Coordinates of C-alpha atoms and ligand atoms in Angstrom, one line a residue:
X1 CA 63.5 80.3 92.4
X2 CA 66.3 81.0 95.0
X3 CA 67.9 77.7 94.0
X4 CA 69.1 79.5 90.8
X5 CA 71.2 81.9 93.0
X6 CA 74.9 81.6 92.9
X7 CA 77.3 82.3 95.8
X8 CA 78.6 85.9 95.4
X9 CA 82.3 86.5 95.9
X10 CA 83.0 87.3 99.6
X11 CA 84.1 90.9 100.3
X12 CA 87.8 90.5 101.0
X13 CA 87.9 93.3 103.6
X14 CA 85.0 92.0 105.5
X15 CA 86.6 88.5 105.5
X16 CA 89.8 90.1 106.8
X17 CA 87.9 91.8 109.6
X18 CA 86.5 88.3 110.6
X19 CA 90.0 86.8 110.7
X20 CA 91.2 89.8 112.8
X21 CA 88.4 89.3 115.3
X22 CA 89.2 85.6 115.6
X23 CA 92.9 86.2 116.3
X24 CA 93.5 85.8 120.0
X25 CA 96.9 87.8 120.0
X26 CA 96.8 90.9 122.1
X27 CA 99.4 92.7 120.0
X28 CA 97.5 92.4 116.7
X29 CA 97.1 95.5 114.6
X30 CA 94.1 96.1 112.2
X31 CA 95.1 98.1 109.2
X32 CA 92.4 96.7 107.0
X33 CA 89.0 98.3 107.1
X34 CA 88.6 101.8 105.7
X35 CA 87.3 103.6 108.7
X36 CA 89.1 106.4 110.6
X37 CA 90.2 105.4 114.2
X38 CA 91.9 107.6 116.8
X39 CA 94.9 106.7 118.8
X40 CA 92.6 104.6 121.2
X41 CA 91.3 102.7 118.2
X42 CA 87.9 104.4 118.4
X43 CA 85.9 105.8 115.5
X44 CA 84.5 108.8 117.5
X45 CA 81.3 110.8 116.9
X46 CA 82.6 114.3 116.1
X47 CA 81.8 117.0 118.6
X48 CA 79.9 119.1 116.0
X49 CA 77.9 116.1 114.9
X50 CA 76.8 115.4 118.5
X51 CA 75.7 119.0 118.9
X52 CA 73.9 119.1 115.6
X53 CA 72.1 115.9 116.5
X54 CA 71.1 117.3 119.8
X55 CA 69.6 120.4 118.1
X56 CA 67.8 118.3 115.5
X57 CA 66.2 116.0 118.1
X58 CA 65.1 119.1 120.2
X59 CA 63.8 121.1 117.3
X60 CA 62.6 118.8 114.6
X61 CA 58.8 118.8 114.4
X62 CA 58.1 116.4 111.6
X63 CA 59.5 113.3 110.0
X64 CA 57.5 113.8 106.8
X65 CA 59.2 113.2 103.5
X66 CA 61.7 115.8 102.3
X67 CA 62.1 116.1 98.5
X68 CA 63.0 113.4 95.9
X69 CA 66.4 115.1 95.6
X70 CA 66.7 115.5 99.4
X71 CA 66.6 118.8 101.3
X72 CA 67.7 121.6 98.9
X73 CA 69.6 123.2 101.8
X74 CA 71.8 120.1 101.9
X75 CA 72.6 120.4 98.2
X76 CA 73.4 124.1 98.5
X77 CA 75.7 123.5 101.6
X78 CA 77.5 120.6 99.9
X79 CA 77.9 122.3 96.6
X80 CA 79.5 125.2 98.5
X81 CA 81.8 122.8 100.4
X82 CA 83.0 120.8 97.4
X83 CA 82.8 123.2 94.5
X84 CA 83.0 126.6 96.2
X85 CA 82.3 129.2 93.4
X86 CA 83.8 127.1 90.6
X87 CA 80.6 126.6 88.6
X88 CA 77.5 128.8 88.3
X89 CA 74.8 127.3 90.6
X90 CA 72.2 127.2 87.8
X91 CA 74.3 124.6 85.9
X92 CA 74.4 122.2 88.8
X93 CA 71.8 119.5 89.4
X94 CA 72.1 117.6 92.7
X95 CA 70.5 114.7 94.6
X96 CA 71.2 113.4 98.1
X97 CA 72.1 109.7 98.0
X98 CA 72.7 106.9 100.5
X99 CA 76.4 107.6 101.0
X100 CA 79.1 108.2 98.4
X101 CA 78.4 104.7 97.1
X102 CA 74.8 105.7 96.4
X103 CA 76.1 108.8 94.5
X104 CA 78.5 106.6 92.4
X105 CA 75.6 104.2 91.7
X106 CA 73.3 107.0 90.6
X107 CA 76.0 108.6 88.5
X108 CA 76.5 105.3 86.6
X109 CA 72.8 104.9 86.1
X110 CA 72.7 108.4 84.7
X111 CA 75.6 107.6 82.3
X112 CA 73.9 104.4 81.2
X113 CA 70.6 106.3 80.6
X114 CA 72.3 109.1 78.7
X115 CA 74.7 107.1 76.6
X116 CA 74.6 103.3 76.3
X117 CA 77.9 103.2 74.5
X118 CA 79.9 105.3 76.9
X119 CA 82.8 103.4 78.5
X120 CA 83.9 104.2 82.0
X121 CA 87.7 104.3 82.5
X122 CA 88.9 103.3 85.9
X123 CA 92.3 103.8 87.5
X124 CA 94.2 100.6 88.0
X125 CA 94.0 100.0 90.9
X126 CA 90.8 101.6 92.2
X127 CA 88.3 101.2 95.0
X128 CA 87.0 97.6 94.2
X129 CA 83.3 98.8 94.5
X130 CA 83.8 100.9 91.3
X131 CA 84.4 97.9 88.9
X132 CA 81.9 95.9 90.9
X133 CA 79.0 98.3 90.4
X134 CA 80.0 99.0 86.8
X135 CA 80.0 95.3 85.9
X136 CA 76.8 94.7 87.7
X137 CA 75.1 97.5 85.7
X138 CA 76.6 96.0 82.5
X139 CA 78.4 99.3 81.6
X140 CA 81.5 98.8 79.4
X141 CA 84.7 99.8 81.1
X142 CA 88.4 100.2 80.6
X143 CA 91.3 100.7 82.9
X144 CA 94.1 103.2 82.8
X145 CA 97.5 102.7 84.4
X146 CA 97.8 104.7 87.6
X147 CA 100.3 103.3 90.1
X148 CA 104.0 102.6 89.7
X149 CA 104.8 99.6 91.9
X150 CA 108.5 100.5 92.0
X151 CA 108.3 104.1 93.1
X152 CA 104.8 103.8 94.8
X153 CA 104.0 107.1 93.0
X154 CA 101.6 107.8 90.1
X155 CA 102.7 106.2 86.8
X156 CA 101.8 109.4 85.1
X157 CA 103.3 108.5 81.7
X158 CA 101.4 105.3 81.7
X159 CA 98.2 107.1 82.6
X160 CA 98.5 109.6 79.8
X161 CA 99.4 106.9 77.3
X162 CA 96.4 104.8 78.3
X163 CA 94.0 107.8 78.3
X164 CA 95.2 108.6 74.8
X165 CA 92.8 105.8 73.6
X166 CA 89.7 107.7 75.0
X167 CA 86.8 107.9 72.6
X168 CA 84.5 110.9 72.5
X169 CA 81.7 110.5 75.1
X170 CA 83.8 108.1 77.3
X171 CA 83.7 108.8 81.0
X172 CA 86.9 108.9 83.2
X173 CA 86.5 108.2 86.9
X174 CA 89.0 110.2 88.9
X175 CA 89.6 110.2 92.6
X176 CA 89.3 113.9 93.6
X177 CA 91.9 113.5 96.4
X178 CA 93.4 110.8 98.7
X179 CA 93.4 108.0 96.1
X180 CA 92.1 104.7 97.4
X181 CA 93.8 102.3 97.6
X182 CA 97.3 103.7 96.7
X183 CA 97.5 107.0 98.6
X184 CA 99.4 108.4 95.5
X185 CA 97.9 111.5 93.9
X186 CA 98.3 113.7 90.9
X187 CA 100.1 117.1 91.2
X188 CA 98.3 120.3 90.1
X189 CA 100.3 120.4 86.7
X190 CA 99.4 116.7 86.2
X191 CA 95.7 117.5 86.7
X192 CA 96.0 120.2 84.1
X193 CA 97.5 117.8 81.6
X194 CA 94.8 115.2 82.3
X195 CA 92.1 117.8 81.9
X196 CA 93.6 119.1 78.5
X197 CA 93.8 115.5 77.2
X198 CA 90.3 114.6 78.2
X199 CA 88.9 117.8 76.7
X200 CA 90.8 117.2 73.5
X201 CA 89.2 113.7 73.3
X202 CA 85.7 114.8 74.2
X203 CA 85.7 112.7 77.4
X204 CA 83.5 113.5 80.5
X205 CA 84.8 113.4 84.1
X206 CA 83.3 111.5 87.0
X207 CA 85.0 112.6 90.1
X208 CA 84.7 110.5 93.3
X209 CA 85.6 112.6 96.3
X210 CA 85.3 110.6 99.5
X211 CA 88.1 112.0 101.6
X212 CA 87.9 115.8 101.4
X213 CA 89.8 117.2 104.5
X214 CA 91.8 114.0 105.0
X215 CA 94.7 115.0 102.7
X216 CA 96.1 118.6 102.6
X217 CA 93.0 120.5 104.0
X218 CA 89.4 121.1 103.1
X219 CA 89.9 123.6 100.4
X220 CA 93.2 122.1 99.2
X221 CA 91.6 118.7 98.7
X222 CA 88.8 120.2 96.7
X223 CA 91.1 122.1 94.3
X224 CA 91.4 119.4 91.6
X225 CA 87.6 118.7 91.7
X226 CA 86.9 122.5 91.3
X227 CA 89.4 122.7 88.4
X228 CA 87.8 119.8 86.6
X229 CA 84.3 121.1 87.3
X230 CA 85.2 124.5 85.9
X231 CA 86.9 123.1 82.8
X232 CA 84.2 120.9 81.3
X233 CA 80.7 121.6 79.9
X234 CA 79.5 118.4 81.6
X235 CA 80.8 116.7 84.7
X236 CA 79.7 114.3 87.4
X237 CA 80.8 114.6 91.1
X238 CA 80.0 111.9 93.7
X239 CA 80.8 113.2 97.2
X240 CA 80.7 111.2 100.5
X241 CA 80.2 112.7 104.0
X242 CA 81.0 109.4 105.6
X243 CA 84.7 110.1 106.4
X244 CA 85.0 113.8 106.9
X245 CA 81.9 114.0 109.1
X246 CA 82.5 110.6 110.6
X247 CA 78.9 109.6 109.9
X248 CA 79.6 106.3 108.1
X249 CA 76.4 104.5 109.1
X250 CA 74.1 107.4 108.4
X251 CA 74.6 106.9 104.7
X252 CA 75.1 110.5 103.5
X253 CA 76.3 111.5 100.1
X254 CA 75.5 113.6 97.1
X255 CA 75.7 113.4 93.4
X256 CA 76.2 116.6 91.5
X257 CA 75.8 116.7 87.7
X258 CA 77.0 119.8 85.9
X259 CA 75.2 120.5 82.6
X260 CA 76.3 122.8 79.8
X261 CA 73.7 125.4 80.6
X262 CA 70.7 126.2 82.9
X263 CA 68.2 124.9 80.3
X264 CA 69.9 121.4 80.2
X265 CA 70.3 121.5 84.0
X266 CA 66.5 121.3 84.4
X267 CA 66.3 118.1 82.4
X268 CA 69.3 116.6 84.2
X269 CA 67.8 117.5 87.6
X270 CA 64.5 115.9 86.6
X271 CA 66.4 112.7 85.5
X272 CA 68.3 112.5 88.8
X273 CA 65.1 112.8 90.7
X274 CA 63.6 110.1 88.6
X275 CA 66.6 107.8 89.3
X276 CA 66.3 108.3 93.0
X277 CA 62.6 107.5 92.8
X278 CA 63.3 104.2 90.9
X279 CA 66.1 103.1 93.3
X280 CA 65.1 104.1 96.8
X281 CA 62.6 107.0 96.4
X282 CA 63.4 109.7 99.0
X283 CA 67.0 109.7 100.2
X284 CA 68.0 109.3 103.9
X285 CA 67.7 112.6 105.7
X286 CA 69.3 112.4 109.2
X287 CA 73.0 112.5 108.1
X288 CA 72.2 115.2 105.5
X289 CA 70.5 117.3 108.1
X290 CA 73.4 116.9 110.5
X291 CA 75.8 118.0 107.7
X292 CA 73.6 121.0 106.7
X293 CA 73.3 122.1 110.3
X294 CA 77.0 122.0 110.8
X295 CA 77.9 123.8 107.5
X296 CA 75.4 126.5 108.0
X297 CA 76.2 127.4 111.6
X298 CA 79.5 129.3 111.9
X299 CA 80.3 128.0 115.4
X300 CA 79.5 124.4 114.7
X301 CA 81.4 124.6 111.3
X302 CA 84.5 126.1 113.0
X303 CA 84.5 123.3 115.6
X304 CA 84.0 120.6 112.9
X305 CA 86.8 122.0 110.8
X306 CA 89.1 122.1 113.9
X307 CA 88.4 118.5 114.7
X308 CA 88.8 117.4 111.1
X309 CA 92.1 119.2 111.0
X310 CA 93.3 117.4 114.2
X311 CA 92.3 114.1 112.5
X312 CA 94.2 115.0 109.3
X313 CA 97.3 116.2 111.2
X314 CA 97.2 113.0 113.3
X315 CA 97.4 110.9 110.2
X316 CA 100.2 113.0 108.7
X317 CA 102.2 112.6 111.9
X318 CA 101.8 108.8 111.8
X319 CA 102.9 108.8 108.1
X320 CA 106.0 110.8 109.0
X321 CA 106.8 108.6 112.1
X322 CA 106.5 105.4 110.0
X323 CA 108.6 106.9 107.1
X324 CA 111.3 108.0 109.6
X325 CA 111.3 104.7 111.5
X326 CA 111.7 102.8 108.2
X327 CA 114.5 105.1 107.1
X328 CA 116.3 104.4 110.4
X329 CA 115.8 100.6 110.1
X330 CA 116.7 100.3 106.4
X331 CA 119.2 103.1 106.1
X332 CA 117.5 104.1 102.9
X333 CA 114.8 106.5 101.5
X334 CA 112.8 103.9 99.8
X335 CA 109.8 104.3 102.2
X336 CA 109.8 108.1 101.8
X337 CA 106.6 107.7 99.8
X338 CA 104.7 107.0 103.0
X339 CA 105.1 110.6 104.1
X340 CA 104.2 111.9 100.6
X341 CA 101.0 109.8 100.2
X342 CA 97.8 111.4 101.3
X343 CA 94.6 110.2 102.9
X344 CA 93.9 107.2 105.0
X345 CA 95.6 104.6 102.8
X346 CA 99.0 103.7 101.4
X347 CA 99.8 100.8 99.3
X348 CA 103.2 99.8 100.6
X349 CA 104.2 97.4 97.7
X350 CA 104.4 94.1 99.7
X351 CA 103.7 90.9 97.8
X352 CA 100.7 88.8 98.9
X353 CA 103.2 86.4 100.5
X354 CA 104.8 89.2 102.5
X355 CA 101.3 90.4 103.6
X356 CA 100.5 86.9 104.7
X357 CA 103.8 86.6 106.6
X358 CA 103.2 89.9 108.5
X359 CA 99.8 88.6 109.4
X360 CA 101.0 85.2 110.6
X361 CA 104.2 86.2 112.4
X362 CA 103.2 89.7 113.8
X363 CA 99.4 89.8 113.8
X364 CA 99.4 92.7 111.3
X365 CA 96.2 92.7 109.1
X366 CA 96.4 94.6 105.9
X367 CA 94.5 94.1 102.6
X368 CA 96.1 91.5 100.3
X369 CA 97.2 94.1 97.8
X370 CA 99.2 95.7 100.7
X371 CA 96.9 98.6 101.2
X372 CA 97.1 99.7 104.8
X373 CA 94.9 102.1 106.8
X374 CA 97.3 104.6 108.4
X375 CA 94.5 105.4 110.9
X376 CA 94.7 101.9 112.3
X377 CA 98.1 102.9 113.8
X378 CA 99.2 104.9 116.9
X379 CA 102.6 106.2 117.9
X380 CA 103.2 102.9 119.9
X381 CA 102.3 100.5 117.1
X382 CA 104.3 102.4 114.3
X383 CA 107.7 100.9 115.4
X384 CA 106.1 97.4 115.6
X385 CA 104.8 97.8 112.0
X386 CA 108.1 99.2 110.7
X387 CA 110.0 96.2 112.2
X388 CA 107.5 93.7 110.7
X389 CA 107.8 95.4 107.3
X390 CA 111.6 95.1 107.3
X391 CA 111.4 91.5 108.7
X392 CA 109.1 90.5 105.9
X393 CA 111.6 91.8 103.4
X394 CA 109.3 94.5 101.8
Ligands
LIG1 C1 87.1 105.9 96.9 C2 85.8 105.8 97.6 N1 84.7 106.2 97.1 C3 83.5 106.2 97.7 C4 83.3 105.6 99.0 C5 81.9 105.6 99.5 O1 81.8 105.7 100.8 P1 80.3 105.7 101.5 O2 79.4 105.0 100.6 O3 80.5 105.0 102.8 O4 80.0 107.1 101.7 C6 84.5 105.1 99.6 C7 84.4 104.5 100.9 O5 85.2 103.7 101.3 C8 85.7 105.2 98.9 O6 86.8 104.7 99.5

């Protein structure tokens, strides 16, 4: 039967990583893959994670299954981190999932089960795995304008115009913070306008929050998600712990589904448990236990927050340095957007030819749509990148 299989399209970022590894040049710079790296190019295990793991290894007495939804303490801790007090607890159903990707997958399965006609609206552009999973599941989808290639800011007028065509029961996928791949984000008043429009249309939000703490701060980055969650009767939130806890390979995420009341929440929770059971049964526990240990221990939590804050400020400093360097080289403010963007990524607006030219001439590897990972830089490589950007004529 395998002879019927077709080649699947190669993952562009993984292919880029392969090219980078094969490049013998010492000066090469990897701005491709979406993983945080410090100034030494290392993706470190965070201090609080190491300590939490030490405690878990020392104290854990069983590896028996947890629950189908994962450990309830993980759900409580993550609901607190992401939603704060925005929504009454008895309206929130939650399941642990393998990473944020697992949470997105389960949210889409829930949507498909609840409403076969619902269309899912995606920002153009968005994280490529969104349309990939949606198409794989056969869910109808639409896109809304999001990015203005000229200003490198949000095309808000285009977004509002496109969302004007929402039908009742449609789902809008929104990036809670640190939009991937553009780095451009809605302002608080713009969020309010999107919420009002979606409510008027009877649409339902699906918020993907994968970078809480990488933008303006832990609470600041959750503000939009909390506002959305509080404003709607029904809402889905897929959160990832990969980036902010640096536990990428542990596959730790959570799906929260907010129902209109506590009665409905029970059915929603049962359905989420059912979907976990169909797809992978009990979710992975180790990363979730690490996260719960950190969030529930004041000392570990303070240390985690401090290290996350250093990480965030490091990326902001690199953004500012790059914007300043480009201002100096071009005598213009046209790269000011780099300091304004938030999160690990910025789309710099280079054409595919210019991206290829930077790779060939200067060993700078960024994704073909000119998304670059700011965390792939350090203070010494920033001037080299700035010079290459100018040389390529971006
Ligand atoms: C926008 C977005 N959502 C979700 C994820 C999911 O991450 P993970 O499955 O590694 O937790 C990512 C990771 O790159 C992302 O960029």
